[in-house]
Amino acid sequence: MSKPYSESCDQNKAPILALIGPLFRDAASVLEVGSGTGQHAVHFAAALPHLTWQTSDVPANLPGIRLWLAGAGLPNLPEPIVLDVLGDWPSGPFDGVFSANTAHIMGEAEVAAMFLGIGRVLAPGGRFALYGPFRMAGHHTSESNNRFDAWLRARDPRMGVRDLDDLRSWAEAGGLRLVEDVPMPVNNRTLIWERVASS
Ligand SMILES: C[S@@+](CC[C@H](N)C(=O)[O-])C[C@H]1O[C@@H](n2cnc3c(N)ncnc32)[C@H](O)[C@@H]1O
């Protein structure tokens, strides 16, 4: 098998790193949900050697992630773990969580489960950075996102660009609150959530 490759990862890794570098400056451990190819993990772990970057995904993607990790040979990239958001979660706690382009691929129940799971494994005060296209108050932020959403839903009705209001309510159930909404290139955003300390 050859290494899987995602062109969008190559294009968005630099602007994402510019944002999560400072965000995870004091973190020792970050969990990535839905690592995909593993390209993001290699780029971020190389630039952030002070932390351990834990990749994860559904079983089918682990062999590809392993190839990227083996090629990088970085000490802060442990073996990828199986993590289906509807299944068992690692025990944690992690100081940070990252996920890119997952919320529009997962069904709504899975996105809600992702927030619940992250609420359990993220340390109080820790940040979850969620990158991707999002709708704001029922409106797409661009015509291209509108077309992308229609294309996704035609492919699989469970998929679709998620609305920030829905994300907020799923996040609240997981004990997370939105602290920053950062516009990114090509009509994407990074939503930064904080694990609220339990009272
Ligand atoms: C479009 S890919 C994005 C991959 C990578 N994060 C990136 O930015 O290139 C969507 C990812 O979500 C993952 N995913 C879909 N359903 C999932 C689930 N139930 N639990 C965990 N990951 C899931 C897929 O396996 C895939 O890796």
PDB file of C-alpha atoms and ligand atoms in Angstrom:
ATOM      1  CA  MET A   1       0.000   0.000   0.000  1.00  0.00           C
ATOM      2  CA  SER A   2       1.252   3.501  -0.771  1.00  0.00           C
ATOM      3  CA  LYS A   3       0.869   6.476   1.544  1.00  0.00           C
ATOM      4  CA  PRO A   4      -2.584   8.079   1.225  1.00  0.00           C
ATOM      5  CA  TYR A   5      -2.463  11.728   0.168  1.00  0.00           C
ATOM      6  CA  SER A   6      -4.884  14.606   0.703  1.00  0.00           C
ATOM      7  CA  GLU A   7      -4.309  17.780  -1.274  1.00  0.00           C
ATOM      8  CA  SER A   8      -6.532  19.831   1.038  1.00  0.00           C
ATOM      9  CA  CYS A   9      -4.354  18.822   4.012  1.00  0.00           C
ATOM     10  CA  ASP A  10      -1.328  20.176   2.199  1.00  0.00           C
ATOM     11  CA  GLN A  11      -3.155  23.425   1.500  1.00  0.00           C
ATOM     12  CA  ASN A  12      -4.633  24.039   4.954  1.00  0.00           C
ATOM     13  CA  LYS A  13      -1.876  22.705   7.235  1.00  0.00           C
ATOM     14  CA  ALA A  14       0.061  26.003   7.401  1.00  0.00           C
ATOM     15  CA  PRO A  15      -2.864  28.285   8.337  1.00  0.00           C
ATOM     16  CA  ILE A  16      -4.145  25.704  10.833  1.00  0.00           C
ATOM     17  CA  LEU A  17      -0.717  25.391  12.438  1.00  0.00           C
ATOM     18  CA  ALA A  18      -0.456  29.184  12.744  1.00  0.00           C
ATOM     19  CA  LEU A  19      -3.600  29.037  14.867  1.00  0.00           C
ATOM     20  CA  ILE A  20      -3.124  25.863  16.923  1.00  0.00           C
ATOM     21  CA  GLY A  21       0.567  26.461  17.649  1.00  0.00           C
ATOM     22  CA  PRO A  22      -0.174  29.271  20.113  1.00  0.00           C
ATOM     23  CA  LEU A  23      -3.407  27.543  21.235  1.00  0.00           C
ATOM     24  CA  PHE A  24      -1.564  24.366  22.287  1.00  0.00           C
ATOM     25  CA  ARG A  25       1.604  26.146  23.484  1.00  0.00           C
ATOM     26  CA  ASP A  26       1.216  24.825  27.055  1.00  0.00           C
ATOM     27  CA  ALA A  27      -0.342  21.458  26.142  1.00  0.00           C
ATOM     28  CA  ALA A  28       1.584  18.225  26.716  1.00  0.00           C
ATOM     29  CA  SER A  29      -0.935  15.959  24.959  1.00  0.00           C
ATOM     30  CA  VAL A  30      -3.346  16.461  22.067  1.00  0.00           C
ATOM     31  CA  LEU A  31      -5.867  13.922  20.746  1.00  0.00           C
ATOM     32  CA  GLU A  32      -6.780  14.176  17.062  1.00  0.00           C
ATOM     33  CA  VAL A  33     -10.201  12.784  16.102  1.00  0.00           C
ATOM     34  CA  GLY A  34     -10.519  11.511  12.507  1.00  0.00           C
ATOM     35  CA  SER A  35      -6.847  11.850  11.514  1.00  0.00           C
ATOM     36  CA  GLY A  36      -7.584  10.711   7.942  1.00  0.00           C
ATOM     37  CA  THR A  37      -4.281  10.297   6.113  1.00  0.00           C
ATOM     38  CA  GLY A  38      -2.088  11.353   9.066  1.00  0.00           C
ATOM     39  CA  GLN A  39      -0.581  14.284   7.130  1.00  0.00           C
ATOM     40  CA  HIS A  40      -1.833  16.908   9.576  1.00  0.00           C
ATOM     41  CA  ALA A  41      -0.428  14.936  12.501  1.00  0.00           C
ATOM     42  CA  VAL A  42       3.051  14.733  10.960  1.00  0.00           C
ATOM     43  CA  HIS A  43       3.118  18.452  10.124  1.00  0.00           C
ATOM     44  CA  PHE A  44       1.825  19.582  13.515  1.00  0.00           C
ATOM     45  CA  ALA A  45       3.880  17.149  15.615  1.00  0.00           C
ATOM     46  CA  ALA A  46       7.081  18.232  13.835  1.00  0.00           C
ATOM     47  CA  ALA A  47       6.350  21.885  14.594  1.00  0.00           C
ATOM     48  CA  LEU A  48       5.161  21.272  18.177  1.00  0.00           C
ATOM     49  CA  PRO A  49       7.806  18.950  19.667  1.00  0.00           C
ATOM     50  CA  HIS A  50       6.816  19.846  23.259  1.00  0.00           C
ATOM     51  CA  LEU A  51       3.593  17.818  22.984  1.00  0.00           C
ATOM     52  CA  THR A  52       2.495  14.276  22.164  1.00  0.00           C
ATOM     53  CA  TRP A  53       0.088  14.167  19.225  1.00  0.00           C
ATOM     54  CA  GLN A  54      -2.245  11.147  19.486  1.00  0.00           C
ATOM     55  CA  THR A  55      -3.773  10.250  16.127  1.00  0.00           C
ATOM     56  CA  SER A  56      -6.996   8.257  15.883  1.00  0.00           C
ATOM     57  CA  ASP A  57      -9.569   7.155  13.348  1.00  0.00           C
ATOM     58  CA  VAL A  58     -11.867   4.333  12.343  1.00  0.00           C
ATOM     59  CA  PRO A  59      -9.933   1.062  11.765  1.00  0.00           C
ATOM     60  CA  ALA A  60      -9.827   1.337   7.945  1.00  0.00           C
ATOM     61  CA  ASN A  61      -7.675   4.481   8.098  1.00  0.00           C
ATOM     62  CA  LEU A  62      -5.063   3.261  10.567  1.00  0.00           C
ATOM     63  CA  PRO A  63      -2.725   1.537   8.047  1.00  0.00           C
ATOM     64  CA  GLY A  64      -2.364   4.772   6.052  1.00  0.00           C
ATOM     65  CA  ILE A  65      -1.762   6.846   9.181  1.00  0.00           C
ATOM     66  CA  ARG A  66       0.917   4.340  10.261  1.00  0.00           C
ATOM     67  CA  LEU A  67       2.745   4.847   6.954  1.00  0.00           C
ATOM     68  CA  TRP A  68       2.867   8.629   7.470  1.00  0.00           C
ATOM     69  CA  LEU A  69       4.000   8.224  11.073  1.00  0.00           C
ATOM     70  CA  ALA A  70       6.701   5.710  10.120  1.00  0.00           C
ATOM     71  CA  GLY A  71       7.958   8.044   7.392  1.00  0.00           C
ATOM     72  CA  ALA A  72       8.221  10.923   9.856  1.00  0.00           C
ATOM     73  CA  GLY A  73       9.978   8.963  12.628  1.00  0.00           C
ATOM     74  CA  LEU A  74       9.000  11.549  15.244  1.00  0.00           C
ATOM     75  CA  PRO A  75       9.199  10.651  18.965  1.00  0.00           C
ATOM     76  CA  ASN A  76       5.997  12.585  19.771  1.00  0.00           C
ATOM     77  CA  LEU A  77       3.751  10.568  17.432  1.00  0.00           C
ATOM     78  CA  PRO A  78       2.619   7.365  19.218  1.00  0.00           C
ATOM     79  CA  GLU A  79       0.832   4.542  17.386  1.00  0.00           C
ATOM     80  CA  PRO A  80      -2.584   5.628  16.082  1.00  0.00           C
ATOM     81  CA  ILE A  81      -5.536   4.356  18.099  1.00  0.00           C
ATOM     82  CA  VAL A  82      -8.934   3.147  16.919  1.00  0.00           C
ATOM     83  CA  LEU A  83     -11.521   5.769  17.775  1.00  0.00           C
ATOM     84  CA  ASP A  84     -15.008   5.661  16.331  1.00  0.00           C
ATOM     85  CA  VAL A  85     -16.822   8.487  18.100  1.00  0.00           C
ATOM     86  CA  LEU A  86     -19.813   6.153  18.675  1.00  0.00           C
ATOM     87  CA  GLY A  87     -17.600   3.540  20.348  1.00  0.00           C
ATOM     88  CA  ASP A  88     -15.069   3.416  23.171  1.00  0.00           C
ATOM     89  CA  TRP A  89     -12.963   6.490  23.905  1.00  0.00           C
ATOM     90  CA  PRO A  90      -9.461   6.545  25.352  1.00  0.00           C
ATOM     91  CA  SER A  91      -9.356   7.358  29.039  1.00  0.00           C
ATOM     92  CA  GLY A  92      -7.443  10.634  28.713  1.00  0.00           C
ATOM     93  CA  PRO A  93      -7.241  13.252  29.995  1.00  0.00           C
ATOM     94  CA  PHE A  94      -5.775  15.175  27.055  1.00  0.00           C
ATOM     95  CA  ASP A  95      -4.755  18.822  27.318  1.00  0.00           C
ATOM     96  CA  GLY A  96      -6.146  19.554  23.858  1.00  0.00           C
ATOM     97  CA  VAL A  97      -8.227  17.988  21.077  1.00  0.00           C
ATOM     98  CA  PHE A  98      -8.088  18.701  17.337  1.00  0.00           C
ATOM     99  CA  SER A  99     -10.316  17.594  14.478  1.00  0.00           C
ATOM    100  CA  ALA A 100     -10.425  18.728  10.835  1.00  0.00           C
ATOM    101  CA  ASN A 101     -13.144  18.230   8.257  1.00  0.00           C
ATOM    102  CA  THR A 102     -14.999  15.615  10.270  1.00  0.00           C
ATOM    103  CA  ALA A 103     -18.280  17.269  11.334  1.00  0.00           C
ATOM    104  CA  HIS A 104     -19.730  17.371   7.782  1.00  0.00           C
ATOM    105  CA  ILE A 105     -18.710  13.748   7.094  1.00  0.00           C
ATOM    106  CA  MET A 106     -20.189  12.326  10.310  1.00  0.00           C
ATOM    107  CA  GLY A 107     -23.944  12.114  10.767  1.00  0.00           C
ATOM    108  CA  GLU A 108     -25.553  14.401  13.346  1.00  0.00           C
ATOM    109  CA  ALA A 109     -25.663  11.662  15.991  1.00  0.00           C
ATOM    110  CA  GLU A 110     -21.933  11.104  15.519  1.00  0.00           C
ATOM    111  CA  VAL A 111     -21.121  14.802  15.792  1.00  0.00           C
ATOM    112  CA  ALA A 112     -23.126  14.957  19.023  1.00  0.00           C
ATOM    113  CA  ALA A 113     -21.258  11.848  20.249  1.00  0.00           C
ATOM    114  CA  MET A 114     -17.941  13.487  19.321  1.00  0.00           C
ATOM    115  CA  PHE A 115     -18.704  16.453  21.584  1.00  0.00           C
ATOM    116  CA  LEU A 116     -19.838  14.162  24.422  1.00  0.00           C
ATOM    117  CA  GLY A 117     -16.693  12.061  24.103  1.00  0.00           C
ATOM    118  CA  ILE A 118     -14.420  15.083  23.958  1.00  0.00           C
ATOM    119  CA  GLY A 119     -16.162  16.469  27.031  1.00  0.00           C
ATOM    120  CA  ARG A 120     -15.096  13.299  28.858  1.00  0.00           C
ATOM    121  CA  VAL A 121     -11.454  13.155  27.717  1.00  0.00           C
ATOM    122  CA  LEU A 122     -10.512  16.845  27.595  1.00  0.00           C
ATOM    123  CA  ALA A 123      -9.000  18.264  30.776  1.00  0.00           C
ATOM    124  CA  PRO A 124     -10.998  21.124  32.353  1.00  0.00           C
ATOM    125  CA  GLY A 125      -9.908  24.376  30.714  1.00  0.00           C
ATOM    126  CA  GLY A 126      -8.508  22.430  27.718  1.00  0.00           C
ATOM    127  CA  ARG A 127      -9.295  23.521  24.159  1.00  0.00           C
ATOM    128  CA  PHE A 128     -10.872  21.652  21.249  1.00  0.00           C
ATOM    129  CA  ALA A 129     -10.111  23.109  17.796  1.00  0.00           C
ATOM    130  CA  LEU A 130     -12.615  22.036  15.128  1.00  0.00           C
ATOM    131  CA  TYR A 131     -11.681  23.022  11.563  1.00  0.00           C
ATOM    132  CA  GLY A 132     -13.981  22.873   8.538  1.00  0.00           C
ATOM    133  CA  PRO A 133     -16.857  24.533   6.711  1.00  0.00           C
ATOM    134  CA  PHE A 134     -19.776  25.610   8.920  1.00  0.00           C
ATOM    135  CA  ARG A 135     -23.152  27.340   8.494  1.00  0.00           C
ATOM    136  CA  MET A 136     -23.913  30.362  10.633  1.00  0.00           C
ATOM    137  CA  ALA A 137     -27.508  30.859  11.882  1.00  0.00           C
ATOM    138  CA  GLY A 138     -28.875  28.740   9.042  1.00  0.00           C
ATOM    139  CA  HIS A 139     -26.877  30.462   6.300  1.00  0.00           C
ATOM    140  CA  HIS A 140     -23.940  29.207   4.318  1.00  0.00           C
ATOM    141  CA  THR A 141     -20.971  31.548   4.404  1.00  0.00           C
ATOM    142  CA  SER A 142     -20.339  31.185   0.655  1.00  0.00           C
ATOM    143  CA  GLU A 143     -21.929  29.855  -2.512  1.00  0.00           C
ATOM    144  CA  SER A 144     -19.216  27.207  -2.775  1.00  0.00           C
ATOM    145  CA  ASN A 145     -20.087  25.902   0.719  1.00  0.00           C
ATOM    146  CA  ASN A 146     -23.756  25.832  -0.319  1.00  0.00           C
ATOM    147  CA  ARG A 147     -22.871  23.689  -3.357  1.00  0.00           C
ATOM    148  CA  PHE A 148     -20.569  21.484  -1.255  1.00  0.00           C
ATOM    149  CA  ASP A 149     -23.376  20.913   1.257  1.00  0.00           C
ATOM    150  CA  ALA A 150     -25.821  19.924  -1.505  1.00  0.00           C
ATOM    151  CA  TRP A 151     -23.219  17.592  -2.997  1.00  0.00           C
ATOM    152  CA  LEU A 152     -22.587  15.930   0.380  1.00  0.00           C
ATOM    153  CA  ARG A 153     -26.298  15.446   1.111  1.00  0.00           C
ATOM    154  CA  ALA A 154     -26.887  13.959  -2.347  1.00  0.00           C
ATOM    155  CA  ARG A 155     -24.064  11.505  -1.701  1.00  0.00           C
ATOM    156  CA  ASP A 156     -25.300  10.554   1.754  1.00  0.00           C
ATOM    157  CA  PRO A 157     -28.213  12.279   3.515  1.00  0.00           C
ATOM    158  CA  ARG A 158     -26.484  11.849   6.886  1.00  0.00           C
ATOM    159  CA  MET A 159     -23.643  14.114   5.772  1.00  0.00           C
ATOM    160  CA  GLY A 160     -23.852  17.891   5.577  1.00  0.00           C
ATOM    161  CA  VAL A 161     -22.249  21.177   6.569  1.00  0.00           C
ATOM    162  CA  ARG A 162     -23.196  21.720  10.218  1.00  0.00           C
ATOM    163  CA  ASP A 163     -24.786  24.827  11.667  1.00  0.00           C
ATOM    164  CA  LEU A 164     -23.035  26.617  14.503  1.00  0.00           C
ATOM    165  CA  ASP A 165     -26.258  26.688  16.555  1.00  0.00           C
ATOM    166  CA  ASP A 166     -26.507  22.869  16.448  1.00  0.00           C
ATOM    167  CA  LEU A 167     -22.835  22.527  17.305  1.00  0.00           C
ATOM    168  CA  ARG A 168     -23.297  24.827  20.293  1.00  0.00           C
ATOM    169  CA  SER A 169     -26.107  22.726  21.735  1.00  0.00           C
ATOM    170  CA  TRP A 170     -24.209  19.445  21.220  1.00  0.00           C
ATOM    171  CA  ALA A 171     -21.146  21.069  22.758  1.00  0.00           C
ATOM    172  CA  GLU A 172     -23.109  22.299  25.759  1.00  0.00           C
ATOM    173  CA  ALA A 173     -24.275  18.730  26.433  1.00  0.00           C
ATOM    174  CA  GLY A 174     -20.610  17.724  26.518  1.00  0.00           C
ATOM    175  CA  GLY A 175     -19.602  20.545  28.854  1.00  0.00           C
ATOM    176  CA  LEU A 176     -17.906  22.624  26.143  1.00  0.00           C
ATOM    177  CA  ARG A 177     -18.432  26.270  25.259  1.00  0.00           C
ATOM    178  CA  LEU A 178     -17.379  28.223  22.185  1.00  0.00           C
ATOM    179  CA  VAL A 179     -14.609  30.686  22.968  1.00  0.00           C
ATOM    180  CA  GLU A 180     -13.463  31.697  19.470  1.00  0.00           C
ATOM    181  CA  ASP A 181     -14.658  31.487  15.866  1.00  0.00           C
ATOM    182  CA  VAL A 182     -11.731  32.068  13.521  1.00  0.00           C
ATOM    183  CA  PRO A 183     -12.312  32.582   9.773  1.00  0.00           C
ATOM    184  CA  MET A 184      -9.822  30.562   7.710  1.00  0.00           C
ATOM    185  CA  PRO A 185      -8.915  30.546   3.986  1.00  0.00           C
ATOM    186  CA  VAL A 186     -11.401  29.245   1.383  1.00  0.00           C
ATOM    187  CA  ASN A 187     -14.497  29.869   3.509  1.00  0.00           C
ATOM    188  CA  ASN A 188     -13.543  27.503   6.294  1.00  0.00           C
ATOM    189  CA  ARG A 189     -13.403  28.306   9.995  1.00  0.00           C
ATOM    190  CA  THR A 190     -11.764  27.000  13.123  1.00  0.00           C
ATOM    191  CA  LEU A 191     -14.117  26.832  16.081  1.00  0.00           C
ATOM    192  CA  ILE A 192     -12.327  26.835  19.431  1.00  0.00           C
ATOM    193  CA  TRP A 193     -14.213  25.201  22.304  1.00  0.00           C
ATOM    194  CA  GLU A 194     -13.239  25.136  25.960  1.00  0.00           C
ATOM    195  CA  ARG A 195     -13.962  22.351  28.421  1.00  0.00           C
ATOM    196  CA  VAL A 196     -15.810  24.065  31.202  1.00  0.00           C
ATOM    197  CA  ALA A 197     -14.504  23.161  34.650  1.00  0.00           C
ATOM    198  CA  SER A 198     -17.180  21.125  36.462  1.00  0.00           C
ATOM    199  CA  SER A 199     -18.576  22.869  39.526  1.00  0.00           C
TER     200      SER A 199
HETATM  201  C1  LIG B   1     -12.868  14.247   5.217  1.00  0.00           C
HETATM  202  S1  LIG B   1     -12.001  13.177   6.254  1.00  0.00           S
HETATM  203  C2  LIG B   1     -10.909  14.314   7.083  1.00  0.00           C
HETATM  204  C3  LIG B   1      -9.633  13.657   7.467  1.00  0.00           C
HETATM  205  C4  LIG B   1      -8.558  14.594   8.017  1.00  0.00           C
HETATM  206  N1  LIG B   1      -8.917  15.076   9.347  1.00  0.00           N
HETATM  207  C5  LIG B   1      -8.325  15.740   7.085  1.00  0.00           C
HETATM  208  O1  LIG B   1      -8.559  16.895   7.450  1.00  0.00           O
HETATM  209  O2  LIG B   1      -7.891  15.480   5.952  1.00  0.00           O
HETATM  210  C6  LIG B   1     -13.182  12.743   7.509  1.00  0.00           C
HETATM  211  C7  LIG B   1     -12.610  11.858   8.593  1.00  0.00           C
HETATM  212  O3  LIG B   1     -13.626  11.612   9.559  1.00  0.00           O
HETATM  213  C8  LIG B   1     -13.490  10.271   9.977  1.00  0.00           C
HETATM  214  N2  LIG B   1     -14.727   9.768  10.577  1.00  0.00           N
HETATM  215  C9  LIG B   1     -15.917   9.599   9.962  1.00  0.00           C
HETATM  216  N3  LIG B   1     -16.798   9.023  10.817  1.00  0.00           N
HETATM  217  C10 LIG B   1     -16.139   8.842  11.990  1.00  0.00           C
HETATM  218  C11 LIG B   1     -16.490   8.293  13.253  1.00  0.00           C
HETATM  219  N4  LIG B   1     -17.725   7.783  13.469  1.00  0.00           N
HETATM  220  N5  LIG B   1     -15.576   8.276  14.231  1.00  0.00           N
HETATM  221  C12 LIG B   1     -14.328   8.767  14.021  1.00  0.00           C
HETATM  222  N6  LIG B   1     -13.925   9.292  12.836  1.00  0.00           N
HETATM  223  C13 LIG B   1     -14.816   9.317  11.834  1.00  0.00           C
HETATM  224  C14 LIG B   1     -13.136   9.552   8.686  1.00  0.00           C
HETATM  225  O4  LIG B   1     -12.647   8.250   8.902  1.00  0.00           O
HETATM  226  C15 LIG B   1     -12.134  10.509   8.084  1.00  0.00           C
HETATM  227  O5  LIG B   1     -10.838  10.275   8.552  1.00  0.00           O
END
